[in-house]
Amino acid sequence: MTKDQIYKYFADKIYEKSGIHYPETNYYQLDSRLNALTKYLDANSLEEMFQKFKAHPSQELLNYLIDLATNNETSFFRDRSPFHAIVEMAKEAKKTTTSSLQPFRVWSAASSNGQESYSILMALKEKAPEVFSGGGMKLLATDIKQECLNRTSEGFYNHLEVQRGLPAALMIKYFKKMEDERWQAKPELRDLIKTEKLNLFADSYNVDKMDVIFCRNVLIYQTMENKIEIVKKLERCLKPGGYLILGSSENLMGISENFERERIQDCTCYKIPAVTSAASVSA
Ligand SMILES: C[S@@+](CC[C@H](N)C(=O)[O-])C[C@H]1O[C@@H](n2cnc3c(N)ncnc32)[C@H](O)[C@@H]1O
């Protein structure tokens, strides 16, 4: 087996299980990831690791491979404007919602280590506290990587992580300094987050209808065909009039025409019109 054939075997496996696409031009990005797998399997070479992997590709090993394949780059208040936009959305939803007992539902799909979820909650606590009364709000954080979800529920962040985007005033208000110098999100935030392992590449998503879905910086790793399928499934998870928010370098061009593009607080948001959404729900 040549090195490229081995890379192709793993790139295909990663794609088959997660939709994460490593084209041949990006095989170099697999280098350090497959080195980690070589160590994990206590093998002395890439070839030996490949043979061991192929002999027993257990679920645990496949999960480990997918975990290695993911890029978990994130930070607090990443790109800022989505967190201003969600404040507007929450205020509007609170005004227009028919039942005061209906919660405002937000989903951070591909939530990584939770900074996005905590940023959403802090933005709402600071600028739209009314959303926590009545039916309140519910935040679902999902990711393909279990370790990310564990970190999200525990809410511990080290010195470098809190320095990336978290204003000092919010850090002091919503996080507690631990003896080991890490900071832990306080229960008033932690208790509002429900985590769940969810692969966006799965056939369907078993989640409640959402007011807002953050699906940022994850579609970039998928092929065009998969992006179309994932956005179709996300659309089905939105309430009529609900919003999808993508990463700053992502858009729906060539992916879906079912959304209305709206600029809210400098953030490009994709709104599912009430009529189309209602039609797709009943379909
Ligand atoms: C670059 S991070 C983005 C995190 C956050 N949304 C942000 O914008 O800061 C991408 C996340 O997507 C997750 N991911 C990758 N493929 C996925 C899939 N098929 N289903 C669910 N999550 C996936 C990764 O584990 C990673 O945590």
CSV table of C-alpha atoms and ligand atoms in Angstrom, one decimal:
chain,number,residue,atom,x,y,z
A,1,MET,CA,0.0,0.0,0.0
A,2,THR,CA,1.3,3.5,-0.8
A,3,LYS,CA,0.9,6.3,1.7
A,4,ASP,CA,-1.7,8.0,-0.5
A,5,GLN,CA,-3.7,4.7,-0.7
A,6,ILE,CA,-3.8,4.6,3.1
A,7,TYR,CA,-4.8,8.2,3.3
A,8,LYS,CA,-7.6,7.6,0.8
A,9,TYR,CA,-8.8,4.6,2.9
A,10,PHE,CA,-9.1,6.9,5.9
A,11,ALA,CA,-10.5,9.9,4.0
A,12,ASP,CA,-13.2,7.6,2.6
A,13,LYS,CA,-14.0,6.2,6.1
A,14,ILE,CA,-14.2,9.7,7.6
A,15,TYR,CA,-16.5,10.8,4.7
A,16,GLU,CA,-18.7,7.7,5.0
A,17,LYS,CA,-19.3,8.3,8.8
A,18,SER,CA,-19.5,12.1,9.1
A,19,GLY,CA,-19.6,13.7,5.6
A,20,ILE,CA,-16.4,15.5,6.5
A,21,HIS,CA,-14.6,15.7,3.1
A,22,TYR,CA,-10.9,15.5,2.8
A,23,PRO,CA,-10.1,15.9,-0.9
A,24,GLU,CA,-6.8,14.6,-2.2
A,25,THR,CA,-5.3,18.1,-2.1
A,26,ASN,CA,-5.9,18.2,1.7
A,27,TYR,CA,-4.4,14.8,2.5
A,28,TYR,CA,-1.5,16.6,4.2
A,29,GLN,CA,-4.1,17.7,6.9
A,30,LEU,CA,-4.5,14.0,7.7
A,31,ASP,CA,-0.8,13.6,8.7
A,32,SER,CA,-0.9,14.7,12.3
A,33,ARG,CA,-4.4,13.1,12.7
A,34,LEU,CA,-3.2,9.7,11.5
A,35,ASN,CA,0.0,10.0,13.6
A,36,ALA,CA,-2.3,10.3,16.6
A,37,LEU,CA,-4.1,7.2,15.5
A,38,THR,CA,-0.8,5.4,15.1
A,39,LYS,CA,0.2,6.2,18.7
A,40,TYR,CA,-3.3,5.3,19.9
A,41,LEU,CA,-3.0,1.8,18.3
A,42,ASP,CA,0.5,1.4,19.6
A,43,ALA,CA,1.8,0.8,16.0
A,44,ASN,CA,5.3,1.6,14.8
A,45,SER,CA,4.4,2.9,11.3
A,46,LEU,CA,1.5,4.1,9.3
A,47,GLU,CA,1.3,0.8,7.4
A,48,GLU,CA,1.2,-1.2,10.7
A,49,MET,CA,-1.5,1.1,12.1
A,50,PHE,CA,-3.5,0.7,8.9
A,51,GLN,CA,-3.3,-3.1,9.1
A,52,LYS,CA,-4.4,-3.0,12.8
A,53,PHE,CA,-7.2,-0.7,12.1
A,54,LYS,CA,-8.5,-2.7,9.1
A,55,ALA,CA,-8.3,-5.9,11.2
A,56,HIS,CA,-10.7,-4.6,13.9
A,57,PRO,CA,-12.5,-1.4,12.9
A,58,SER,CA,-14.5,-1.3,16.1
A,59,GLN,CA,-17.1,1.5,16.8
A,60,GLU,CA,-14.8,2.9,19.4
A,61,LEU,CA,-12.0,3.2,16.8
A,62,LEU,CA,-14.3,4.7,14.2
A,63,ASN,CA,-15.5,7.3,16.8
A,64,TYR,CA,-11.9,8.1,17.7
A,65,LEU,CA,-11.1,8.5,14.0
A,66,ILE,CA,-14.0,10.9,13.5
A,67,ASP,CA,-13.0,12.9,16.6
A,68,LEU,CA,-9.5,13.3,15.1
A,69,ALA,CA,-11.0,14.4,11.8
A,70,THR,CA,-13.0,17.3,13.3
A,71,ASN,CA,-11.7,20.8,13.6
A,72,ASN,CA,-13.0,22.2,16.9
A,73,GLU,CA,-11.8,25.8,16.4
A,74,THR,CA,-14.2,28.2,18.2
A,75,SER,CA,-14.2,31.2,20.6
A,76,PHE,CA,-16.6,33.2,22.7
A,77,PHE,CA,-18.7,35.7,20.7
A,78,ARG,CA,-17.1,34.6,17.5
A,79,ASP,CA,-17.9,37.2,14.8
A,80,ARG,CA,-19.9,39.2,17.3
A,81,SER,CA,-22.9,40.2,15.1
A,82,PRO,CA,-24.8,36.8,15.4
A,83,PHE,CA,-25.0,37.5,19.1
A,84,HIS,CA,-26.5,41.0,18.5
A,85,ALA,CA,-28.9,39.4,16.0
A,86,ILE,CA,-30.2,36.8,18.4
A,87,VAL,CA,-31.1,39.5,20.9
A,88,GLU,CA,-33.4,41.1,18.3
A,89,MET,CA,-34.9,37.7,17.4
A,90,ALA,CA,-35.6,36.9,21.0
A,91,LYS,CA,-37.3,40.3,21.6
A,92,GLU,CA,-39.4,39.9,18.5
A,93,ALA,CA,-40.3,36.3,19.4
A,94,LYS,CA,-41.3,37.4,22.9
A,95,LYS,CA,-43.6,40.1,21.5
A,96,THR,CA,-45.3,38.0,18.8
A,97,THR,CA,-45.5,34.6,20.4
A,98,THR,CA,-49.1,33.5,20.9
A,99,SER,CA,-48.6,31.6,24.2
A,100,SER,CA,-46.5,33.1,27.0
A,101,LEU,CA,-45.6,29.5,28.0
A,102,GLN,CA,-43.9,28.7,24.7
A,103,PRO,CA,-40.1,28.6,25.2
A,104,PHE,CA,-37.8,30.4,22.9
A,105,ARG,CA,-35.8,27.5,21.4
A,106,VAL,CA,-32.2,27.9,20.1
A,107,TRP,CA,-30.0,25.2,18.7
A,108,SER,CA,-26.3,25.4,18.4
A,109,ALA,CA,-25.6,22.7,15.9
A,110,ALA,CA,-21.9,21.8,15.8
A,111,SER,CA,-21.4,23.6,19.0
A,112,SER,CA,-17.8,22.5,19.6
A,113,ASN,CA,-16.7,23.1,23.2
A,114,GLY,CA,-19.6,25.3,24.1
A,115,GLN,CA,-18.3,28.8,23.7
A,116,GLU,CA,-21.0,29.5,21.2
A,117,SER,CA,-23.8,28.3,23.5
A,118,TYR,CA,-22.5,30.3,26.5
A,119,SER,CA,-22.2,33.4,24.3
A,120,ILE,CA,-25.8,33.1,23.2
A,121,LEU,CA,-27.0,32.8,26.8
A,122,MET,CA,-24.9,35.7,28.0
A,123,ALA,CA,-26.1,37.9,25.2
A,124,LEU,CA,-29.7,37.1,26.0
A,125,LYS,CA,-29.2,37.5,29.8
A,126,GLU,CA,-27.7,40.9,29.3
A,127,LYS,CA,-29.8,42.3,26.5
A,128,ALA,CA,-33.1,40.4,26.4
A,129,PRO,CA,-33.7,39.1,30.0
A,130,GLU,CA,-37.4,39.1,29.4
A,131,VAL,CA,-36.9,35.9,27.3
A,132,PHE,CA,-36.2,33.9,30.5
A,133,SER,CA,-39.6,34.6,32.0
A,134,GLY,CA,-42.8,32.8,31.1
A,135,GLY,CA,-42.0,29.8,28.9
A,136,GLY,CA,-38.3,30.8,29.2
A,137,MET,CA,-35.7,29.6,26.7
A,138,LYS,CA,-34.2,26.3,25.9
A,139,LEU,CA,-30.8,25.8,24.3
A,140,LEU,CA,-29.8,22.6,22.6
A,141,ALA,CA,-26.0,22.1,21.9
A,142,THR,CA,-25.1,19.3,19.6
A,143,ASP,CA,-21.9,18.0,18.1
A,144,ILE,CA,-20.5,14.9,16.6
A,145,LYS,CA,-17.7,14.7,19.2
A,146,GLN,CA,-18.7,13.5,22.6
A,147,GLU,CA,-15.7,15.2,24.3
A,148,CYS,CA,-17.0,18.6,23.0
A,149,LEU,CA,-20.3,17.9,24.6
A,150,ASN,CA,-18.8,16.9,27.9
A,151,ARG,CA,-16.8,20.1,27.9
A,152,THR,CA,-19.9,22.1,27.2
A,153,SER,CA,-21.9,20.6,30.1
A,154,GLU,CA,-19.0,21.0,32.5
A,155,GLY,CA,-18.3,24.6,31.3
A,156,PHE,CA,-14.6,24.7,32.2
A,157,TYR,CA,-12.4,27.0,30.2
A,158,ASN,CA,-8.7,27.7,30.6
A,159,HIS,CA,-6.9,31.0,30.6
A,160,LEU,CA,-6.3,31.1,26.9
A,161,GLU,CA,-9.9,30.2,26.1
A,162,VAL,CA,-11.5,32.9,28.2
A,163,GLN,CA,-9.1,35.4,26.7
A,164,ARG,CA,-10.5,34.7,23.3
A,165,GLY,CA,-13.6,36.9,23.0
A,166,LEU,CA,-15.0,36.8,26.5
A,167,PRO,CA,-15.2,40.4,27.9
A,168,ALA,CA,-13.8,40.6,31.5
A,169,ALA,CA,-17.0,42.0,32.9
A,170,LEU,CA,-19.0,39.0,31.6
A,171,MET,CA,-16.3,36.5,32.7
A,172,ILE,CA,-16.5,37.8,36.3
A,173,LYS,CA,-20.3,37.9,36.3
A,174,TYR,CA,-21.0,34.5,34.7
A,175,PHE,CA,-17.9,32.4,35.5
A,176,LYS,CA,-16.2,31.2,38.7
A,177,LYS,CA,-12.5,31.0,39.0
A,178,MET,CA,-11.3,27.6,40.1
A,179,GLU,CA,-8.2,26.8,42.1
A,180,ASP,CA,-6.5,25.4,39.1
A,181,GLU,CA,-6.9,28.8,37.3
A,182,ARG,CA,-9.6,27.5,35.0
A,183,TRP,CA,-13.0,29.3,34.9
A,184,GLN,CA,-16.3,27.5,35.2
A,185,ALA,CA,-19.6,28.8,33.8
A,186,LYS,CA,-22.0,29.3,36.7
A,187,PRO,CA,-25.1,27.0,37.1
A,188,GLU,CA,-27.4,29.8,36.0
A,189,LEU,CA,-26.0,29.3,32.5
A,190,ARG,CA,-24.9,25.7,32.6
A,191,ASP,CA,-28.3,24.5,33.7
A,192,LEU,CA,-29.9,26.0,30.6
A,193,ILE,CA,-27.9,23.9,28.1
A,194,LYS,CA,-29.0,20.5,27.0
A,195,THR,CA,-26.3,18.6,25.1
A,196,GLU,CA,-26.8,15.8,22.7
A,197,LYS,CA,-24.6,13.9,20.3
A,198,LEU,CA,-25.9,14.6,16.8
A,199,ASN,CA,-24.3,13.9,13.5
A,200,LEU,CA,-25.5,16.5,10.9
A,201,PHE,CA,-24.8,13.8,8.3
A,202,ALA,CA,-27.5,11.5,9.8
A,203,ASP,CA,-30.7,10.8,7.8
A,204,SER,CA,-32.9,12.9,10.1
A,205,TYR,CA,-32.7,15.0,13.3
A,206,ASN,CA,-34.9,14.2,16.2
A,207,VAL,CA,-35.2,17.7,17.7
A,208,ASP,CA,-37.9,20.1,18.7
A,209,LYS,CA,-38.9,22.9,16.3
A,210,MET,CA,-36.5,25.8,16.8
A,211,ASP,CA,-36.8,29.6,16.7
A,212,VAL,CA,-33.1,29.9,15.8
A,213,ILE,CA,-30.5,27.5,14.6
A,214,PHE,CA,-26.8,28.4,14.7
A,215,CYS,CA,-25.0,26.2,12.3
A,216,ARG,CA,-21.7,27.9,11.9
A,217,ASN,CA,-18.4,26.9,10.4
A,218,VAL,CA,-19.3,23.3,9.9
A,219,LEU,CA,-20.9,23.2,6.4
A,220,ILE,CA,-17.5,24.3,5.0
A,221,TYR,CA,-16.2,20.7,5.6
A,222,GLN,CA,-19.1,19.1,3.6
A,223,THR,CA,-19.5,18.6,-0.1
A,224,MET,CA,-22.1,20.7,-2.0
A,225,GLU,CA,-24.4,17.7,-2.2
A,226,ASN,CA,-24.3,17.2,1.6
A,227,LYS,CA,-24.7,20.9,2.3
A,228,ILE,CA,-28.0,20.8,0.3
A,229,GLU,CA,-29.2,17.8,2.3
A,230,ILE,CA,-28.2,19.2,5.7
A,231,VAL,CA,-29.8,22.6,5.1
A,232,LYS,CA,-33.0,20.8,4.0
A,233,LYS,CA,-33.1,18.9,7.3
A,234,LEU,CA,-32.3,22.0,9.3
A,235,GLU,CA,-35.2,23.8,7.5
A,236,ARG,CA,-37.6,21.1,8.7
A,237,CYS,CA,-36.4,21.8,12.3
A,238,LEU,CA,-37.3,25.5,12.2
A,239,LYS,CA,-40.6,27.0,13.3
A,240,PRO,CA,-42.4,29.1,10.7
A,241,GLY,CA,-40.5,32.4,10.7
A,242,GLY,CA,-37.5,30.8,12.3
A,243,TYR,CA,-33.9,31.8,11.5
A,244,LEU,CA,-30.8,29.9,10.4
A,245,ILE,CA,-27.4,31.6,11.1
A,246,LEU,CA,-24.3,30.4,9.3
A,247,GLY,CA,-20.6,31.2,9.7
A,248,SER,CA,-19.3,34.5,8.3
A,249,SER,CA,-17.7,32.8,5.3
A,250,GLU,CA,-20.7,30.6,4.6
A,251,ASN,CA,-23.9,31.3,2.6
A,252,LEU,CA,-26.9,29.5,1.0
A,253,MET,CA,-26.0,30.3,-2.6
A,254,GLY,CA,-26.7,27.2,-4.7
A,255,ILE,CA,-27.9,25.4,-1.5
A,256,SER,CA,-31.4,26.5,-0.9
A,257,GLU,CA,-33.8,29.1,-2.2
A,258,ASN,CA,-36.4,28.5,0.6
A,259,PHE,CA,-35.0,31.1,2.9
A,260,GLU,CA,-35.3,34.9,2.9
A,261,ARG,CA,-32.0,36.7,3.4
A,262,GLU,CA,-32.2,39.3,6.1
A,263,ARG,CA,-29.6,41.6,7.6
A,264,ILE,CA,-30.1,41.9,11.4
A,265,GLN,CA,-27.6,43.9,13.4
A,266,ASP,CA,-24.9,43.5,10.7
A,267,CYS,CA,-25.4,39.7,10.6
A,268,THR,CA,-26.7,37.9,7.5
A,269,CYS,CA,-29.6,35.7,8.7
A,270,TYR,CA,-31.7,33.2,6.8
A,271,LYS,CA,-35.4,33.3,7.6
A,272,ILE,CA,-37.8,30.6,6.7
A,273,PRO,CA,-41.0,32.3,5.6
A,274,ALA,CA,-44.1,31.2,7.6
A,275,VAL,CA,-45.9,29.8,4.4
A,276,THR,CA,-43.0,27.7,3.1
A,277,SER,CA,-42.2,26.4,6.5
A,278,ALA,CA,-45.8,25.5,7.3
A,279,ALA,CA,-46.0,23.7,3.9
A,280,SER,CA,-42.9,21.7,4.5
A,281,VAL,CA,-44.0,20.7,8.0
A,282,SER,CA,-47.3,19.3,6.7
A,283,ALA,CA,-45.5,17.6,3.8
B,1,LIG,C1,-15.0,24.7,13.6
B,1,LIG,S1,-16.1,24.1,14.8
B,1,LIG,C2,-17.3,25.4,14.9
B,1,LIG,C3,-17.9,25.6,16.2
B,1,LIG,C4,-18.9,26.8,16.4
B,1,LIG,N1,-20.1,26.5,15.7
B,1,LIG,C5,-18.2,28.0,15.9
B,1,LIG,O1,-18.6,28.5,14.8
B,1,LIG,O2,-17.4,28.6,16.6
B,1,LIG,C6,-16.9,22.8,13.9
B,1,LIG,C7,-17.6,21.8,14.8
B,1,LIG,O3,-18.4,20.9,14.0
B,1,LIG,C8,-18.4,19.6,14.5
B,1,LIG,N2,-18.7,18.7,13.4
B,1,LIG,C9,-18.0,18.4,12.3
B,1,LIG,N3,-18.7,17.5,11.5
B,1,LIG,C10,-19.9,17.3,12.1
B,1,LIG,C11,-21.1,16.6,11.8
B,1,LIG,N4,-21.1,15.8,10.7
B,1,LIG,N5,-22.1,16.6,12.6
B,1,LIG,C12,-22.1,17.4,13.8
B,1,LIG,N6,-21.0,18.1,14.1
B,1,LIG,C13,-19.9,18.1,13.3
B,1,LIG,C14,-16.9,19.5,15.0
B,1,LIG,O4,-16.8,18.4,15.9
B,1,LIG,C15,-16.6,20.8,15.5
B,1,LIG,O5,-16.8,20.9,16.9
